[in-house]
Amino acid sequence: MPTDRRTHQTEASCVQRRCSDCECLKNELQRDSKIVVPPLPGKALKRQLPIGGDEGIFEESLIEERRQGLQFINKTAGHALAPNERCLHMFLQEEATDRNCPREAEVRQLILEALQQVNLDVRECGQLARSGPVSGFQEDTLQLAFIDLRKDPGE
């Protein structure tokens, strides 16, 4: 999938996703953002096996219906707030998705709480963020947490 957005790490990416991955993305966006995500196509549980003369999940009408429904990614990625959503970037660009890892918002909150407990000042936070990658965190997670820490708590 090609992109012209500067916020993406690469100009083009090709990843495989299951419908369940799309469902996870939809849930993540609805939980953590203001993006309105269109509905996904329904599951074809009753059509897993060809019964009664149809072709089951390989029937053309079902495939077309699901293909149309999965155009949601184009609509979602085209939203004005989409460039700010890390989960969308990961969905579109990362080879594998890990549904068991903590959500980024939770990780950032844990980092903020830890930093507040050790009373690092803003300058020290910036130095730590620039010191190099931290195992288990995406490259700029610490820097984003420090930006949040510098923001006025009343915002």
XYZ file of C-alpha atoms in Angstrom:
155
model
C 0.000 0.000 0.000
C 1.676 3.255 -1.060
C 1.491 6.385 1.067
C 2.340 10.018 0.588
C 2.172 10.877 4.286
C 5.398 12.045 5.883
C 4.346 10.553 9.197
C 4.773 7.001 7.903
C 8.170 5.364 8.223
C 8.192 4.025 4.666
C 6.752 5.147 1.346
C 5.053 1.801 0.781
C 4.316 -1.300 2.816
C 2.733 -4.676 2.252
C 1.286 -6.532 5.221
C -1.244 -9.317 5.614
C -4.074 -8.856 8.061
C -6.936 -11.072 9.134
C -10.406 -9.715 9.790
C -9.731 -10.179 13.510
C -6.755 -7.785 13.161
C -9.110 -5.216 11.636
C -11.479 -5.721 14.556
C -8.622 -5.087 17.008
C -7.657 -1.897 15.160
C -11.257 -0.717 15.190
C -11.560 -1.360 18.938
C -8.253 0.396 19.653
C -9.231 3.480 17.641
C -12.674 3.686 19.227
C -11.182 3.363 22.692
C -8.297 5.825 22.357
C -9.139 8.377 19.661
C -11.800 10.630 18.224
C -11.811 8.840 14.864
C -15.221 7.452 13.919
C -14.523 4.030 12.457
C -16.994 2.610 9.939
C -18.483 -0.817 10.707
C -16.693 -3.975 9.617
C -18.424 -6.680 7.597
C -20.060 -9.447 9.618
C -18.454 -12.831 10.125
C -19.482 -15.665 7.851
C -19.791 -18.325 10.543
C -22.674 -20.157 8.871
C -20.843 -20.233 5.559
C -17.628 -21.936 6.636
C -18.601 -25.078 4.751
C -20.286 -25.306 1.346
C -23.829 -26.472 2.147
C -26.993 -26.368 0.089
C -25.344 -25.690 -3.240
C -23.506 -22.472 -2.375
C -19.728 -22.139 -2.250
C -19.536 -21.207 1.419
C -16.960 -18.566 2.220
C -15.747 -18.663 -1.393
C -19.066 -17.501 -2.823
C -18.501 -14.405 -4.964
C -21.271 -12.348 -3.369
C -19.876 -12.946 0.126
C -16.336 -12.104 -0.990
C -17.525 -8.884 -2.617
C -19.590 -7.924 0.447
C -16.581 -8.422 2.730
C -14.239 -6.618 0.320
C -16.544 -3.599 0.321
C -16.773 -3.685 4.100
C -13.013 -3.827 4.457
C -12.654 -0.554 2.583
C -12.995 0.852 6.086
C -9.193 1.069 6.276
C -9.140 3.611 3.432
C -11.846 5.657 5.144
C -10.125 5.394 8.509
C -6.651 6.250 7.189
C -8.113 9.239 5.338
C -9.486 10.798 8.532
C -7.862 14.110 9.508
C -6.723 12.714 12.880
C -5.348 9.459 11.428
C -1.718 10.625 11.086
C -1.582 10.968 14.888
C -2.635 7.386 15.603
C 0.304 5.077 16.293
C -1.879 1.932 16.272
C -2.896 2.753 12.690
C 0.750 3.229 11.675
C 1.615 -0.142 13.202
C -1.365 -1.818 11.556
C -0.344 -0.507 8.130
C 3.410 -0.971 8.387
C 4.539 -3.552 10.939
C 5.015 -7.128 9.728
C 3.388 -8.696 12.779
C 0.949 -7.368 15.320
C 1.146 -8.335 18.977
C -2.260 -8.205 20.586
C -0.849 -9.268 23.936
C 1.354 -6.220 24.466
C -0.040 -3.394 26.583
C -1.704 -0.584 24.702
C 0.518 2.408 24.128
C -1.672 4.760 26.175
C -1.284 2.446 29.170
C 2.491 2.235 28.681
C 2.804 6.019 28.456
C 0.737 6.436 31.624
C 2.982 3.981 33.482
C 6.079 5.859 32.280
C 4.616 9.195 33.395
C 3.794 7.839 36.838
C 7.288 6.354 37.213
C 8.951 9.606 36.150
C 6.855 11.617 38.579
C 7.830 9.261 41.408
C 11.575 9.688 40.782
C 11.175 13.454 40.343
C 13.215 13.783 37.155
C 13.120 17.326 35.880
C 12.280 18.144 32.262
C 15.950 18.508 31.256
C 16.860 15.115 32.732
C 13.850 13.521 31.024
C 14.960 14.868 27.665
C 18.500 13.575 28.187
C 17.195 10.130 29.088
C 14.924 10.053 26.033
C 17.807 10.952 23.720
C 20.224 8.487 25.336
C 19.078 5.634 23.095
C 16.368 3.040 22.622
C 14.928 1.304 25.653
C 14.283 -2.415 25.332
C 10.595 -3.206 24.988
C 9.527 0.293 23.909
C 8.991 1.725 20.470
C 11.631 4.217 19.478
C 9.899 7.452 20.508
C 7.598 6.225 23.299
C 9.748 7.813 26.011
C 10.031 11.103 24.155
C 6.241 11.235 23.725
C 5.795 10.520 27.431
C 8.164 13.362 28.304
C 6.225 15.713 26.056
C 3.066 14.734 27.955
C 4.866 15.293 31.244
C 5.818 18.846 30.225
C 2.216 19.703 29.314
C 0.147 21.645 31.768
C -1.905 19.163 33.884
C -4.965 21.375 33.394
C -5.094 20.732 29.635
